[in-house]
Amino acid sequence: MAAREDAPPAPPGPGAIDIDAIGEDVPLLEGLRTTRSIRRLRPDPVPKALVRKVCEAGTFAPSGGNRQPWIFVAVTEPERRAFVAERYAKAFAGYLANFERAVAADPAFPEAKKRNVRAARHLAEHLHEVPVHLFIAGWKRRDIDQGQALFPCAQNVLLACRAVGLGASLTMLHRVHGEEIDRYLGLDPEKTPSIALVPIGWPLGRYGRPPRRPVDEALHWERFTPPPDAG
């Protein structure tokens, strides 16, 4: 049976990926504009060399003083993914309860937000199946997380996933159980805490431009001017 034209491509077979070449031909601005969160992922394995490649892209993020504080922990073993997924599901249950109360209180609750939460719920329910749980952590400086370097690093990883055809998203919900998970990963919550979890796998959806408000609504010259209805 022929594949549907709108279906996402099947994962490449073993040995079918040229790690050095894959993703190198994606134009920069096209990649930027079409990188969206993909939370519906296949359970098929991702080659370690490809995980290494997207992490390498993360290391080209800027960091103050070129300190490069990032640490990557890629969790791929099923029992270890299950440990993370169990705690993530508990954290998501609390988030979902608050969301459902908000929906019940507002008959006009935006459908787009409902769709986003449905995708997030799918991720929470299937996180144990996602082949790579990539944790981004980093050394603290003066007892403060170096988020100014680690979040650009995470964005570079997401862009690299887009370029090589992997699905990915960024979540911080694991931090509800952050200390327990960090210690399980060998990280020191006081010195090298994880700040983000990037679930990575072959996508069940496609990349494309996410909805964005016009840049001219956000861009101001010389001085910020509040919109007339800002109050």
mmCIF file of N, CA and C in Angstrom, residues 137-200:
data_model
loop_
_atom_site.group_PDB
_atom_site.id
_atom_site.type_symbol
_atom_site.label_atom_id
_atom_site.label_comp_id
_atom_site.label_asym_id
_atom_site.label_seq_id
_atom_site.Cartn_x
_atom_site.Cartn_y
_atom_site.Cartn_z
ATOM 1 N N ALA A 137 22.062 20.189 31.093
ATOM 2 C CA ALA A 137 22.424 20.657 32.430
ATOM 3 C C ALA A 137 23.638 21.562 32.293
ATOM 4 N N GLY A 138 24.084 22.097 33.414
ATOM 5 C CA GLY A 138 25.263 22.953 33.335
ATOM 6 C C GLY A 138 25.769 23.368 34.697
ATOM 7 N N TRP A 139 27.026 23.748 34.709
ATOM 8 C CA TRP A 139 27.648 24.215 35.947
ATOM 9 C C TRP A 139 27.044 25.556 36.365
ATOM 10 N N LYS A 140 26.750 25.675 37.649
ATOM 11 C CA LYS A 140 26.321 26.964 38.174
ATOM 12 C C LYS A 140 27.524 27.905 38.273
ATOM 13 N N ARG A 141 27.229 29.188 38.263
ATOM 14 C CA ARG A 141 28.266 30.189 38.478
ATOM 15 C C ARG A 141 27.767 31.142 39.555
ATOM 16 N N ARG A 142 28.522 31.270 40.604
ATOM 17 C CA ARG A 142 28.112 32.081 41.758
ATOM 18 C C ARG A 142 26.745 31.635 42.265
ATOM 19 N N ASP A 143 26.561 30.314 42.256
ATOM 20 C CA ASP A 143 25.352 29.667 42.762
ATOM 21 C C ASP A 143 24.101 29.979 41.942
ATOM 22 N N ILE A 144 24.275 30.372 40.686
ATOM 23 C CA ILE A 144 23.144 30.702 39.816
ATOM 24 C C ILE A 144 23.243 29.861 38.544
ATOM 25 N N ASP A 145 22.101 29.313 38.115
ATOM 26 C CA ASP A 145 22.064 28.587 36.842
ATOM 27 C C ASP A 145 22.515 29.501 35.707
ATOM 28 N N GLN A 146 23.281 28.972 34.776
ATOM 29 C CA GLN A 146 23.741 29.771 33.634
ATOM 30 C C GLN A 146 22.769 29.610 32.451
ATOM 31 N N GLY A 147 21.513 29.958 32.721
ATOM 32 C CA GLY A 147 20.483 29.833 31.698
ATOM 33 C C GLY A 147 20.741 30.679 30.471
ATOM 34 N N GLN A 148 21.483 31.790 30.647
ATOM 35 C CA GLN A 148 21.781 32.653 29.502
ATOM 36 C C GLN A 148 22.614 31.922 28.461
ATOM 37 N N ALA A 149 23.260 30.842 28.840
ATOM 38 C CA ALA A 149 24.011 30.014 27.893
ATOM 39 C C ALA A 149 23.271 28.718 27.582
ATOM 40 N N LEU A 150 22.617 28.139 28.579
ATOM 41 C CA LEU A 150 22.029 26.813 28.408
ATOM 42 C C LEU A 150 20.769 26.836 27.548
ATOM 43 N N PHE A 151 19.979 27.907 27.614
ATOM 44 C CA PHE A 151 18.785 27.946 26.769
ATOM 45 C C PHE A 151 19.125 28.210 25.295
ATOM 46 N N PRO A 152 20.081 29.095 24.982
ATOM 47 C CA PRO A 152 20.527 29.140 23.581
ATOM 48 C C PRO A 152 21.099 27.801 23.110
ATOM 49 N N CYS A 153 21.787 27.098 23.986
ATOM 50 C CA CYS A 153 22.295 25.771 23.664
ATOM 51 C C CYS A 153 21.137 24.831 23.318
ATOM 52 N N ALA A 154 20.086 24.868 24.128
ATOM 53 C CA ALA A 154 18.917 24.025 23.877
ATOM 54 C C ALA A 154 18.251 24.387 22.550
ATOM 55 N N GLN A 155 18.171 25.684 22.250
ATOM 56 C CA GLN A 155 17.584 26.091 20.975
ATOM 57 C C GLN A 155 18.414 25.596 19.799
ATOM 58 N N ASN A 156 19.724 25.629 19.936
ATOM 59 C CA ASN A 156 20.575 25.093 18.873
ATOM 60 C C ASN A 156 20.312 23.597 18.660
ATOM 61 N N VAL A 157 20.109 22.871 19.746
ATOM 62 C CA VAL A 157 19.795 21.448 19.638
ATOM 63 C C VAL A 157 18.482 21.255 18.891
ATOM 64 N N LEU A 158 17.466 22.054 19.224
ATOM 65 C CA LEU A 158 16.175 21.949 18.540
ATOM 66 C C LEU A 158 16.306 22.252 17.050
ATOM 67 N N LEU A 159 17.080 23.286 16.731
ATOM 68 C CA LEU A 159 17.293 23.627 15.319
ATOM 69 C C LEU A 159 18.033 22.511 14.580
ATOM 70 N N ALA A 160 18.996 21.911 15.250
ATOM 71 C CA ALA A 160 19.731 20.816 14.624
ATOM 72 C C ALA A 160 18.830 19.603 14.410
ATOM 73 N N CYS A 161 17.944 19.339 15.371
ATOM 74 C CA CYS A 161 16.979 18.246 15.192
ATOM 75 C C CYS A 161 16.117 18.516 13.963
ATOM 76 N N ARG A 162 15.674 19.761 13.835
ATOM 77 C CA ARG A 162 14.884 20.128 12.647
ATOM 78 C C ARG A 162 15.677 19.847 11.365
ATOM 79 N N ALA A 163 16.949 20.209 11.353
ATOM 80 C CA ALA A 163 17.758 20.066 10.148
ATOM 81 C C ALA A 163 17.947 18.604 9.753
ATOM 82 N N VAL A 164 18.125 17.731 10.741
ATOM 83 C CA VAL A 164 18.420 16.330 10.424
ATOM 84 C C VAL A 164 17.165 15.471 10.335
ATOM 85 N N GLY A 165 15.991 16.088 10.581
ATOM 86 C CA GLY A 165 14.737 15.357 10.421
ATOM 87 C C GLY A 165 14.201 14.695 11.664
ATOM 88 N N LEU A 166 14.740 15.016 12.821
ATOM 89 C CA LEU A 166 14.241 14.486 14.082
ATOM 90 C C LEU A 166 13.161 15.394 14.653
ATOM 91 N N GLY A 167 12.234 14.803 15.394
ATOM 92 C CA GLY A 167 11.248 15.588 16.121
ATOM 93 C C GLY A 167 11.747 15.849 17.534
ATOM 94 N N ALA A 168 11.420 17.012 18.067
ATOM 95 C CA ALA A 168 11.890 17.359 19.410
ATOM 96 C C ALA A 168 11.055 18.501 19.971
ATOM 97 N N SER A 169 11.141 18.667 21.264
ATOM 98 C CA SER A 169 10.500 19.795 21.952
ATOM 99 C C SER A 169 11.289 20.047 23.226
ATOM 100 N N LEU A 170 11.034 21.166 23.843
ATOM 101 C CA LEU A 170 11.719 21.505 25.095
ATOM 102 C C LEU A 170 10.700 21.552 26.217
ATOM 103 N N THR A 171 11.009 20.899 27.312
ATOM 104 C CA THR A 171 10.156 20.949 28.489
ATOM 105 C C THR A 171 11.021 21.108 29.734
ATOM 106 N N MET A 172 10.437 21.731 30.730
ATOM 107 C CA MET A 172 11.104 21.856 32.034
ATOM 108 C C MET A 172 10.294 21.180 33.132
ATOM 109 N N LEU A 173 9.234 20.484 32.740
ATOM 110 C CA LEU A 173 8.314 19.931 33.733
ATOM 111 C C LEU A 173 8.987 18.888 34.624
ATOM 112 N N HIS A 174 10.043 18.259 34.123
ATOM 113 C CA HIS A 174 10.734 17.266 34.939
ATOM 114 C C HIS A 174 11.302 17.875 36.215
ATOM 115 N N ARG A 175 11.452 19.201 36.223
ATOM 116 C CA ARG A 175 12.076 19.849 37.379
ATOM 117 C C ARG A 175 11.197 19.809 38.623
ATOM 118 N N VAL A 176 9.931 19.447 38.453
ATOM 119 C CA VAL A 176 9.086 19.202 39.637
ATOM 120 C C VAL A 176 9.735 18.114 40.491
ATOM 121 N N HIS A 177 10.369 17.165 39.839
ATOM 122 C CA HIS A 177 11.113 16.103 40.529
ATOM 123 C C HIS A 177 12.601 16.222 40.190
ATOM 124 N N GLY A 178 13.044 17.454 40.022
ATOM 125 C CA GLY A 178 14.378 17.705 39.502
ATOM 126 C C GLY A 178 15.503 17.114 40.320
ATOM 127 N N GLU A 179 15.448 17.275 41.627
ATOM 128 C CA GLU A 179 16.553 16.787 42.450
ATOM 129 C C GLU A 179 16.673 15.272 42.348
ATOM 130 N N GLU A 180 15.551 14.568 42.421
ATOM 131 C CA GLU A 180 15.578 13.110 42.334
ATOM 132 C C GLU A 180 16.090 12.655 40.964
ATOM 133 N N ILE A 181 15.582 13.274 39.908
ATOM 134 C CA ILE A 181 16.001 12.882 38.563
ATOM 135 C C ILE A 181 17.472 13.215 38.331
ATOM 136 N N ASP A 182 17.899 14.399 38.772
ATOM 137 C CA ASP A 182 19.307 14.773 38.577
ATOM 138 C C ASP A 182 20.237 13.774 39.255
ATOM 139 N N ARG A 183 19.918 13.408 40.476
ATOM 140 C CA ARG A 183 20.784 12.451 41.187
ATOM 141 C C ARG A 183 20.785 11.100 40.462
ATOM 142 N N TYR A 184 19.655 10.711 39.915
ATOM 143 C CA TYR A 184 19.569 9.458 39.164
ATOM 144 C C TYR A 184 20.459 9.510 37.929
ATOM 145 N N LEU A 185 20.601 10.713 37.354
ATOM 146 C CA LEU A 185 21.426 10.899 36.157
ATOM 147 C C LEU A 185 22.901 11.119 36.486
ATOM 148 N N GLY A 186 23.232 11.169 37.769
ATOM 149 C CA GLY A 186 24.622 11.414 38.156
ATOM 150 C C GLY A 186 24.964 12.879 38.260
ATOM 151 N N LEU A 187 23.951 13.745 38.151
ATOM 152 C CA LEU A 187 24.171 15.182 38.267
ATOM 153 C C LEU A 187 24.042 15.623 39.724
ATOM 154 N N ASP A 188 24.720 16.697 40.065
ATOM 155 C CA ASP A 188 24.624 17.276 41.407
ATOM 156 C C ASP A 188 23.617 18.419 41.348
ATOM 157 N N PRO A 189 22.449 18.278 41.972
ATOM 158 C CA PRO A 189 21.430 19.335 41.888
ATOM 159 C C PRO A 189 21.890 20.690 42.401
ATOM 160 N N GLU A 190 22.917 20.683 43.252
ATOM 161 C CA GLU A 190 23.422 21.938 43.801
ATOM 162 C C GLU A 190 24.474 22.583 42.910
ATOM 163 N N LYS A 191 25.134 21.796 42.078
ATOM 164 C CA LYS A 191 26.233 22.325 41.270
ATOM 165 C C LYS A 191 25.980 22.236 39.766
ATOM 166 N N THR A 192 25.347 21.151 39.337
ATOM 167 C CA THR A 192 25.152 20.939 37.888
ATOM 168 C C THR A 192 23.709 20.497 37.611
ATOM 169 N N PRO A 193 22.719 21.301 37.962
ATOM 170 C CA PRO A 193 21.330 20.878 37.757
ATOM 171 C C PRO A 193 20.939 20.856 36.280
ATOM 172 N N SER A 194 20.008 19.975 35.947
ATOM 173 C CA SER A 194 19.437 20.005 34.595
ATOM 174 C C SER A 194 18.414 21.127 34.537
ATOM 175 N N ILE A 195 18.401 21.846 33.435
ATOM 176 C CA ILE A 195 17.430 22.934 33.283
ATOM 177 C C ILE A 195 16.384 22.628 32.220
ATOM 178 N N ALA A 196 16.651 21.624 31.373
ATOM 179 C CA ALA A 196 15.715 21.329 30.290
ATOM 180 C C ALA A 196 15.802 19.855 29.922
ATOM 181 N N LEU A 197 14.665 19.341 29.483
ATOM 182 C CA LEU A 197 14.583 17.998 28.918
ATOM 183 C C LEU A 197 14.107 18.141 27.475
ATOM 184 N N VAL A 198 14.837 17.543 26.548
ATOM 185 C CA VAL A 198 14.467 17.567 25.134
ATOM 186 C C VAL A 198 14.189 16.127 24.692
ATOM 187 N N PRO A 199 12.920 15.711 24.638
ATOM 188 C CA PRO A 199 12.612 14.381 24.108
ATOM 189 C C PRO A 199 12.828 14.375 22.597
ATOM 190 N N ILE A 200 13.565 13.392 22.109
ATOM 191 C CA ILE A 200 13.964 13.346 20.698
ATOM 192 C C ILE A 200 13.588 11.997 20.094
#
